[in-house]
Short mmCIF file of C-alpha atoms in Angstrom, two decimals:
data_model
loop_
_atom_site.label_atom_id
_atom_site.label_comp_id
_atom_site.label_asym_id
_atom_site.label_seq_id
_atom_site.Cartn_x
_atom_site.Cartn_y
_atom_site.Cartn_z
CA UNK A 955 59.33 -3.78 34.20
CA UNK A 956 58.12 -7.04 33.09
CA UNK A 957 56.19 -6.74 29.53
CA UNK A 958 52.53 -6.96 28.99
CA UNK A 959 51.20 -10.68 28.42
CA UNK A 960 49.74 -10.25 24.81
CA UNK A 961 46.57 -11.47 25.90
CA UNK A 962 45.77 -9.22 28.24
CA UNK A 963 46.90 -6.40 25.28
CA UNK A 964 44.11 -7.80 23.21
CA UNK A 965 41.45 -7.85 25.46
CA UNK A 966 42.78 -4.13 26.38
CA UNK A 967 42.58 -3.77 22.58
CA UNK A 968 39.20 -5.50 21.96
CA UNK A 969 37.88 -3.01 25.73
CA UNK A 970 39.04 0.09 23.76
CA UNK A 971 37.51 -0.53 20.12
CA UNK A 972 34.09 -1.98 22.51
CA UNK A 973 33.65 2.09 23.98
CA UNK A 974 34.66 3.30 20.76
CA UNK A 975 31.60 1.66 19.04
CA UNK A 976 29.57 2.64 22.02
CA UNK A 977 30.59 6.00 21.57
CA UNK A 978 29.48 6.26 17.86
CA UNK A 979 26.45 4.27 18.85
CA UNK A 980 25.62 6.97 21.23
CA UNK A 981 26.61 10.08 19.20
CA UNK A 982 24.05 8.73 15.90
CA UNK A 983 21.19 8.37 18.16
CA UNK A 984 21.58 11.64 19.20
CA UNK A 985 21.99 13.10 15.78
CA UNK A 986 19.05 10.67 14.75
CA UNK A 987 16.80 11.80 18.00
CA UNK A 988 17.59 15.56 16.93
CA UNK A 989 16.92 15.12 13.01
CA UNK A 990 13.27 13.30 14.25
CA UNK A 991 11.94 16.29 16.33
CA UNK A 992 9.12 17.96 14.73
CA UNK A 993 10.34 20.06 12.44
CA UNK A 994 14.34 19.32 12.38
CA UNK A 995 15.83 17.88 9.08
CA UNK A 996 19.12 17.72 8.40
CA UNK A 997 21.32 20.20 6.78
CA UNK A 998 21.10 19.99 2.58
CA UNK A 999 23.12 17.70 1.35
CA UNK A 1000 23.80 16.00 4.72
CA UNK A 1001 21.45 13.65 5.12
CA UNK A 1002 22.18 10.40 7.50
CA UNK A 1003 23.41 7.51 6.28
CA UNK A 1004 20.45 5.37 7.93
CA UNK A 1005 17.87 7.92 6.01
CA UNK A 1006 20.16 7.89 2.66
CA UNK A 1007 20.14 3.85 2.40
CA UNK A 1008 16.44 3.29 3.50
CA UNK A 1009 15.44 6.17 0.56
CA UNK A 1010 17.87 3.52 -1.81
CA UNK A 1011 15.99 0.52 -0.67
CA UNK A 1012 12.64 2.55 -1.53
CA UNK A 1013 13.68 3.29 -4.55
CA UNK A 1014 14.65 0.10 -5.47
CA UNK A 1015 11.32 -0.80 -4.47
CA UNK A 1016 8.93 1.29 -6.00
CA UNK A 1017 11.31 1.53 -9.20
CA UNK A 1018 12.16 4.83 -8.40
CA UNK A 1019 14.74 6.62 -10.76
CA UNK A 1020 15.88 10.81 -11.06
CA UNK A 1021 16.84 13.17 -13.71
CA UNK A 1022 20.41 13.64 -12.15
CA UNK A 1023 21.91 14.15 -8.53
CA UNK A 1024 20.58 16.83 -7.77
CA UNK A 1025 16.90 16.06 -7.84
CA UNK A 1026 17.69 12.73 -5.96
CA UNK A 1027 18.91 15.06 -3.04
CA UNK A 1028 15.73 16.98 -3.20
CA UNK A 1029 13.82 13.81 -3.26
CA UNK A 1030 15.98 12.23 -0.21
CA UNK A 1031 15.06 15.30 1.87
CA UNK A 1032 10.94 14.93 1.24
CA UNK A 1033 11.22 11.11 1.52
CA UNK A 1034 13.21 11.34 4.62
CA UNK A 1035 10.60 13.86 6.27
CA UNK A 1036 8.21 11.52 5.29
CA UNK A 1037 9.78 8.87 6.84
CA UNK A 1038 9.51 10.60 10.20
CA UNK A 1039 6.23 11.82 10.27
CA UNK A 1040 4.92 7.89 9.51
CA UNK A 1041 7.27 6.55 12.20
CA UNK A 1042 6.47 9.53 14.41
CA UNK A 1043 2.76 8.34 14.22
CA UNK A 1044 3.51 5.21 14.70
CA UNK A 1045 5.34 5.31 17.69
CA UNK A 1046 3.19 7.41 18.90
CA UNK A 1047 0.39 4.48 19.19
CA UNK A 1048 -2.42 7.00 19.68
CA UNK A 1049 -4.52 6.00 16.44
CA UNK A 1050 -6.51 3.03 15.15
CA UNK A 1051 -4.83 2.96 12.14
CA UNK A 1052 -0.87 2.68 11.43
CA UNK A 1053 1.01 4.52 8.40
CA UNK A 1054 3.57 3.01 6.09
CA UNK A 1055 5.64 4.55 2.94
CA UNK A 1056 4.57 3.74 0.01
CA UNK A 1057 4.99 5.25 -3.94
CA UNK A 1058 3.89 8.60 -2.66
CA UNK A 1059 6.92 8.95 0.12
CA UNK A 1060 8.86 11.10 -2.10
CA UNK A 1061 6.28 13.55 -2.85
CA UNK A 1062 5.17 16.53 -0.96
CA UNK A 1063 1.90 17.23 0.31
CA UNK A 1064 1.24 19.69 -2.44
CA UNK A 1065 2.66 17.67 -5.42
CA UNK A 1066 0.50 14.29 -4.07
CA UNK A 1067 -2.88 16.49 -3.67
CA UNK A 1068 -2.25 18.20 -7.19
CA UNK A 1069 -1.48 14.66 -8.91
CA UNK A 1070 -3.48 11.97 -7.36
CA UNK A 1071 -6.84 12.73 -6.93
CA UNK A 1072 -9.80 14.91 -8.70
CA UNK A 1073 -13.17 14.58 -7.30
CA UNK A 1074 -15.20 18.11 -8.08
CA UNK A 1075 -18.74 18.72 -7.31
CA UNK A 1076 -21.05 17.94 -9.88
CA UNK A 1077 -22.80 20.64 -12.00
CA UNK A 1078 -26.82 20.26 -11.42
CA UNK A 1079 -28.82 20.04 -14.49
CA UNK A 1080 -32.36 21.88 -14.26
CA UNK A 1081 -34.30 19.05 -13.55
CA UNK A 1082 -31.75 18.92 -10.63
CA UNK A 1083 -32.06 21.93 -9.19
CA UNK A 1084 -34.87 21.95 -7.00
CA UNK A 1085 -34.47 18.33 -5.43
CA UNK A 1086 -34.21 18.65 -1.91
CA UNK A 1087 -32.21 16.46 -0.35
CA UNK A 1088 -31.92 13.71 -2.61
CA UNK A 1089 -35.01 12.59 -1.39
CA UNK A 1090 -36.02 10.86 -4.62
CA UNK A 1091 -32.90 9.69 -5.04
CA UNK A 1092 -33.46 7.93 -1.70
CA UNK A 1093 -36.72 6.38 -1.57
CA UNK A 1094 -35.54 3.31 -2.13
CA UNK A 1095 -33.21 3.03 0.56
CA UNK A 1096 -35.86 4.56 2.74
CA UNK A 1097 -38.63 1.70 2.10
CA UNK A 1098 -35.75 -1.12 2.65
CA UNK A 1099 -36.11 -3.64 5.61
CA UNK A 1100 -33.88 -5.07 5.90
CA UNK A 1101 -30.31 -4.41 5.94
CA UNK A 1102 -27.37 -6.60 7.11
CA UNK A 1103 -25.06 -6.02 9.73
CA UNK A 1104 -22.32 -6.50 7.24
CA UNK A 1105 -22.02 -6.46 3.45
CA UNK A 1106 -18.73 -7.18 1.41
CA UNK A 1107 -19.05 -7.01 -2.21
CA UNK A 1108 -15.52 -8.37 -2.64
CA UNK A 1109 -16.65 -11.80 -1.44
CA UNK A 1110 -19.47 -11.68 -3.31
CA UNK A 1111 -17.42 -11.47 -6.21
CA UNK A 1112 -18.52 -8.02 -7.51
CA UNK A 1113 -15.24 -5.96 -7.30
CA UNK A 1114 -12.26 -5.99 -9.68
CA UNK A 1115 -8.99 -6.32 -9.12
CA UNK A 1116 -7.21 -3.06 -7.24
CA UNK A 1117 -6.24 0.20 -10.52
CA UNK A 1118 -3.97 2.95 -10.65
CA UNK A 1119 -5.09 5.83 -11.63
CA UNK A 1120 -1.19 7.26 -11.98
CA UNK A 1121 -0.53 10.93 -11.83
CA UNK A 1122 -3.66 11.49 -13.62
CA UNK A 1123 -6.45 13.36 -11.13
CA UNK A 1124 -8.95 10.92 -12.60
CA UNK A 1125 -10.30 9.48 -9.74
CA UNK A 1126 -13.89 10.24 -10.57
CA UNK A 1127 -13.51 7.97 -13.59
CA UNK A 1128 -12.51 5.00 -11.75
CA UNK A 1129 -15.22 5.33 -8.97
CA UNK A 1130 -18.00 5.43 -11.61
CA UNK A 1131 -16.88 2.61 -13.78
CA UNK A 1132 -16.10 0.53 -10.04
CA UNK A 1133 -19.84 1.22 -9.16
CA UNK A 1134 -20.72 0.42 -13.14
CA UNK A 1135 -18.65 -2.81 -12.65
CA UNK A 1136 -20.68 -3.78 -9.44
CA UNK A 1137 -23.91 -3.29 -10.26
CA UNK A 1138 -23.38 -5.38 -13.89
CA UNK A 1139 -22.06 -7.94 -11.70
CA UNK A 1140 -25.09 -8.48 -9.69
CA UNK A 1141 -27.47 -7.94 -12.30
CA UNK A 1142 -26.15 -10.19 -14.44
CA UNK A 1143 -23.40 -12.55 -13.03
CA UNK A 1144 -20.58 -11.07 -15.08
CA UNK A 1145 -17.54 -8.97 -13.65
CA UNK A 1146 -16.20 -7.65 -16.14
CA UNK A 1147 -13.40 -4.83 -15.98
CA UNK A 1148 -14.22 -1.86 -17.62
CA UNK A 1149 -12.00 0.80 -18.94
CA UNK A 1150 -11.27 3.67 -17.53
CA UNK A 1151 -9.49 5.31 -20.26
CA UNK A 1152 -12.63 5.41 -22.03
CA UNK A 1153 -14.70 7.62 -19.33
CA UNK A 1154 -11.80 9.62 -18.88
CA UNK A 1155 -11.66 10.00 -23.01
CA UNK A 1156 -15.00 10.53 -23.59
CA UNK A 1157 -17.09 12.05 -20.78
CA UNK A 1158 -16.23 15.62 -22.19
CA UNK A 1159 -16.83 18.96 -20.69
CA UNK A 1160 -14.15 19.45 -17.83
CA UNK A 1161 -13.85 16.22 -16.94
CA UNK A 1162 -9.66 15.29 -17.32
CA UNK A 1163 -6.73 14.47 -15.57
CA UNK A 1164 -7.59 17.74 -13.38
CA UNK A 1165 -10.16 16.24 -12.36
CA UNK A 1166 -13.77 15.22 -13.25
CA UNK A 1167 -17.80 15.06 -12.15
CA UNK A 1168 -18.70 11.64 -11.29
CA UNK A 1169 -22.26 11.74 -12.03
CA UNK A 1170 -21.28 13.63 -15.77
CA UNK A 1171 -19.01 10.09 -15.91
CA UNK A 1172 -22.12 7.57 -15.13
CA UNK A 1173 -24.39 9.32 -17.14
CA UNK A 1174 -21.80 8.81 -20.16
CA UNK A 1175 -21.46 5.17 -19.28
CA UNK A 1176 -25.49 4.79 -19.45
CA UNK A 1177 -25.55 6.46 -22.84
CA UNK A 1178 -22.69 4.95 -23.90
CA UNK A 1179 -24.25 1.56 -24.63
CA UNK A 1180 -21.70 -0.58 -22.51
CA UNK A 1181 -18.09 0.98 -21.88
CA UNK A 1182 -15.98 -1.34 -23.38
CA UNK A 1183 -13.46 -3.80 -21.31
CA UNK A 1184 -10.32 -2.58 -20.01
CA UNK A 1185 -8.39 -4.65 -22.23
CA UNK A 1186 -9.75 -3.12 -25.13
CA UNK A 1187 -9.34 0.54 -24.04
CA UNK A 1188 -6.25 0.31 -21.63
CA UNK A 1189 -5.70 2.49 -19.07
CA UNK A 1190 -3.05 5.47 -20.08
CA UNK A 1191 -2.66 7.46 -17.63
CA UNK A 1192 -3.60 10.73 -19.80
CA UNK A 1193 -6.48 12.04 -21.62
CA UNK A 1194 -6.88 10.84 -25.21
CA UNK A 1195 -9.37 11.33 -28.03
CA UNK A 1196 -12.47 9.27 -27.90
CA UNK A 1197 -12.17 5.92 -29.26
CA UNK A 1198 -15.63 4.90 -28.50
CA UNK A 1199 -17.57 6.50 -31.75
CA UNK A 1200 -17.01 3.65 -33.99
CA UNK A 1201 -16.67 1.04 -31.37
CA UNK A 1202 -19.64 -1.49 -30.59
CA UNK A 1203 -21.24 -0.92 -27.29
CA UNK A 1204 -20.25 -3.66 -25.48
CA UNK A 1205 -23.91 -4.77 -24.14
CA UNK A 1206 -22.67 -7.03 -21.61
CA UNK A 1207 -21.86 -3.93 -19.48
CA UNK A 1208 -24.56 -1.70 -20.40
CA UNK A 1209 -26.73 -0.09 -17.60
CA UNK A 1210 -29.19 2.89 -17.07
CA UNK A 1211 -29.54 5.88 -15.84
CA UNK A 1212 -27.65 6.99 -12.96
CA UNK A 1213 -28.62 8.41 -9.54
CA UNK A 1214 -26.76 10.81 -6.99
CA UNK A 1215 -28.01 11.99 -3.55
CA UNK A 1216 -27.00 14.45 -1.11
CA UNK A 1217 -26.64 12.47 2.28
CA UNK A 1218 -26.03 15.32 4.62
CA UNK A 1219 -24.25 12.79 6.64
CA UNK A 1220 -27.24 10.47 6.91
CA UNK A 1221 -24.97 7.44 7.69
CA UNK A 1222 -27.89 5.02 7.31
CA UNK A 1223 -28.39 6.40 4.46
CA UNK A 1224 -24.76 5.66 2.64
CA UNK A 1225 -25.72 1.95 4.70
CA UNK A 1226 -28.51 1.11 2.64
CA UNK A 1227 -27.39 1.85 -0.20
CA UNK A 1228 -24.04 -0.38 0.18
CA UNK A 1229 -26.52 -3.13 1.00
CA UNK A 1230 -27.65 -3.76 -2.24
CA UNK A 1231 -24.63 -2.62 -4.43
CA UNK A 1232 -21.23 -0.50 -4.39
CA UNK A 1233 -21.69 2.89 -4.56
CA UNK A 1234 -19.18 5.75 -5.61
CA UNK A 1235 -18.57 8.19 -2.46
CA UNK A 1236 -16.50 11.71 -2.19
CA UNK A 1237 -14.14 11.93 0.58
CA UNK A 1238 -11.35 14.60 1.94
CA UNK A 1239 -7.99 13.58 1.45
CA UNK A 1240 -5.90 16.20 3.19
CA UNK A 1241 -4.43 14.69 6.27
CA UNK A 1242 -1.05 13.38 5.34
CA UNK A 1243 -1.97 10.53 6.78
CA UNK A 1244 -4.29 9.28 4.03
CA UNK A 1245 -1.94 8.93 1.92
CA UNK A 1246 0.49 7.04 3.86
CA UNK A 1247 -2.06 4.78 5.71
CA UNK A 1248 -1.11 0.79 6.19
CA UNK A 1249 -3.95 -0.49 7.98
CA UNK A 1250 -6.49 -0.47 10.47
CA UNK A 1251 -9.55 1.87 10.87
CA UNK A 1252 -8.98 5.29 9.90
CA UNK A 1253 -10.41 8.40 11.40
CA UNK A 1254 -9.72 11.86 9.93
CA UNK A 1255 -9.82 14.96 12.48
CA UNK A 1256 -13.50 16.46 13.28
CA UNK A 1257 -13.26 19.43 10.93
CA UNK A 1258 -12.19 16.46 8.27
CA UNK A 1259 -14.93 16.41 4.99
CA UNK A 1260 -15.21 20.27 4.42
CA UNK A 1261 -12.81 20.41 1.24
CA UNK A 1262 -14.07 17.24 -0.53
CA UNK A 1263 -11.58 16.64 -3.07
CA UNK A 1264 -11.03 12.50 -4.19
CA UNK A 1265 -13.82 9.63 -5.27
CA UNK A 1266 -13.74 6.42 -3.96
CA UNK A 1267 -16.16 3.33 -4.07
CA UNK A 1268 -17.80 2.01 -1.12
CA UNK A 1269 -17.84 -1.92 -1.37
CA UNK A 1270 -18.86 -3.04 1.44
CA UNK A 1271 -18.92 -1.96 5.93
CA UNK A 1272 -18.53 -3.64 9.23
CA UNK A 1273 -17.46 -3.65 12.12
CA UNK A 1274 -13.86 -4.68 14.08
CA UNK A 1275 -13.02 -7.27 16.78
CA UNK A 1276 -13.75 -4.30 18.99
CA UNK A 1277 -17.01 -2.97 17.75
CA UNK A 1278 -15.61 0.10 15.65
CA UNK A 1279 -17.76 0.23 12.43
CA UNK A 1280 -16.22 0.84 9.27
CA UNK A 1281 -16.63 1.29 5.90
CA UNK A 1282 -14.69 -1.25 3.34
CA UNK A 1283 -13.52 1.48 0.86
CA UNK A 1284 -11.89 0.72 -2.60
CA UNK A 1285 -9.46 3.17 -3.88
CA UNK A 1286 -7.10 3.47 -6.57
CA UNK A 1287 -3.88 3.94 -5.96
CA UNK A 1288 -2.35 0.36 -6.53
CA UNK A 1289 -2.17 -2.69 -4.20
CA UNK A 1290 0.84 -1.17 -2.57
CA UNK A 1291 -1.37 1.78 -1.15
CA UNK A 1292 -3.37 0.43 2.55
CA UNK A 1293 -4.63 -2.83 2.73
CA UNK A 1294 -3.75 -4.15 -0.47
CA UNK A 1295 -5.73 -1.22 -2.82
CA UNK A 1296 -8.55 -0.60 0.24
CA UNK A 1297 -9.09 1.35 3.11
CA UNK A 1298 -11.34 0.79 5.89
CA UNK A 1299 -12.86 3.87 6.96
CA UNK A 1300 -14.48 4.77 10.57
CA UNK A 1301 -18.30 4.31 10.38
CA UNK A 1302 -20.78 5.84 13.44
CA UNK A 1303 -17.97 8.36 14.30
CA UNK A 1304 -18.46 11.54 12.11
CA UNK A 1305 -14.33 11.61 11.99
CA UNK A 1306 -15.20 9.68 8.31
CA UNK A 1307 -14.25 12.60 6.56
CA UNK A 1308 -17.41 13.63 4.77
CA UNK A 1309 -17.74 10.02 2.93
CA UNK A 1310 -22.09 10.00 3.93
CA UNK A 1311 -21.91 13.95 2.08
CA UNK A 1312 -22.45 12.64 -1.60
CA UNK A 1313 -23.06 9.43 -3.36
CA UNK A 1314 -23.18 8.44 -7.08
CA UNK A 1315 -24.33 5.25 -8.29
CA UNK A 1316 -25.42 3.25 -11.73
CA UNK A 1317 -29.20 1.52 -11.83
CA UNK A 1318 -30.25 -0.93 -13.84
CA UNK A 1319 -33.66 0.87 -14.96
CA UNK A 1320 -34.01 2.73 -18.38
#
């Protein structure tokens, strides 16, 4: 028998290791298809390879680091059913908004809510009490004319740069001294960023890192005389003594006495309002996909706005190439959160998550 030209044995050779690839190709999309179905996740301490080196490239990322092996593995396993729920979603194409991972990928659902937000109800005072509706609260917006068909406070130069308010449920500190920061803007022509730490220090009662009363927060920055700027009083992250007592008030930020209203969804309401300066809002942050939205217009799920439980600052609304309205909402979660800090929120729809419920807001009047 006459022997086998050796280059027909390598391209026999190079035929074989071809369908052997294939082969492996094949069996890791099936393993990958399985491990995506709602539901599946791989077996502890079996995670794919594909999952295991896109969690290191996160980590690398975000500056991730764990205690020991152990709680990596328990961290690969959320991150990695994070992972497929945002590319679920986004395969899916069914929503006007697309999800990402970002710092909060490795968390669950009931570590991020308990960690990253704290809006509570305020307590009414007695001169409160028997307001109904708001309706002083609103005059003003009711006896506007005119308001635009768009408003952005960024351009005009009246928001700060995008905060973090950490692992620290402070977010009804932030959204008061954002409005605060707004309004001093306009009235005066100075942006000037104002310190957190020191409404979170200093607004007392129990207003902390679990959370806080936004209007208790703007009526401390009214009597405080002018919070003082961030860089003197930086952000920590944690509650602290007040610093404030034998500090100047810093009377380029001073402003007076704050207003709130119940909007009982009165859209046009919230509108007017945003027209003439940003405003500090409640919202419901529940659906996972809050916290891992990218971009677009986002619309919670009807029953969305019942359980209002994080503060954010309307700066601005609008509307999309395709007509949807929105509102231009700043959060504060860092620039790697959304659209670089900000979310733009469906406006018109009533899926907007109960964001025309309550609003807080600084004036400039004694």
């Amino acid at each position: 028998m006459a022997p086998i030209p050796s280059s027909r044995r390598l391209i026999c050779g190079a035929l074989l290791v071809l369908v052997l690839v294939l082969v492996l190709v094949a069996a890791t999309a099936v393993v990958e298809a399985a491990a995506e179905r709602e539901g599946a996740r791989p077996h502890r301490g079996a995670l794919l390879p594909s999952v295991a080196a896109r969690h290191e490239r996160w980590m690398a990322k975000f500056g991730r680091a764990y205690t020991d092996a152990g709680e990596k593995l328990r961290r690969q396993e959320v991150f990695a059913a994070n992972a497929r729920r945002v590319d679920a979603a986004n395969r899916a194409g069914n929503r006007t908004y697309t999800l990402g991972l970002n710092q909060f990928s490795d968390l669950t659902d009931d570590e991020f809510l308990d960690t990253h937000l704290g809006y509570r109800r305020h307590q009414l005072r007695p001169q409160e009490k028997n307001m109904s509706k708001g309706a002083a609260h609103l005059e003003d917006v009711r006896l506007q004319q005119y308001m635009p068909d768009s408003v952005d406070w960024r351009a005009q130069g009246a928001v700060t740069e995008i905060k973090n308010q950490g692992s620290c449920g402070s977010c009804w500190a932030f959204a008061a001294v954002a409005a605060t920061e707004g309004i001093v803007k306009i009235a005066t022509g100075n942006l000037i960023s104002m310190s957190e730490q020191q409404v979170l220090d200093c607004t007392g009662g129990v207003s902390s890192c679990n959370g806080g009363d936004i209007n208790a927060a703007l009526r401390y920055v009214a009597a405080s005389g002018g919070v003082q700027p961030e860089a003197a009083y930086a952000y920590v992250g944690q509650q602290g003594a007040c610093r404030s007592g034998g500090a100047t008030p810093n009377s380029a930020a001073s402003v007076g006495a704050p207003r709130w209203a119940r909007l009982y969804g009165d859209e046009g309401a919230l509108q007017g309002l945003a027209a003439s300066q940003p405003v500090a809002v409640a919202v419901e942050v529940t659906d996972p996909d809050f916290r891992h939205y990218r971009s677009g217009v986002y619309a919670g799920s009807p029953s969305c706005g019942q359980t209002l439980n994080h503060a954010v600052t309307v700066v601005g609304y609008g509307a999309d190439a395709g007509g949807q309205e929105y509102w231009v909402v700043k959060n504060q979660w860092g620039p790697w959160w959304g659209e670089g800090g900000y979310m733009r929120i469906a406006r018109g729809t009533g899926a907007n998550c109960g964001i025309a419920t309550y609003t807080y807001y600084p004036t400039m009047a004694s």
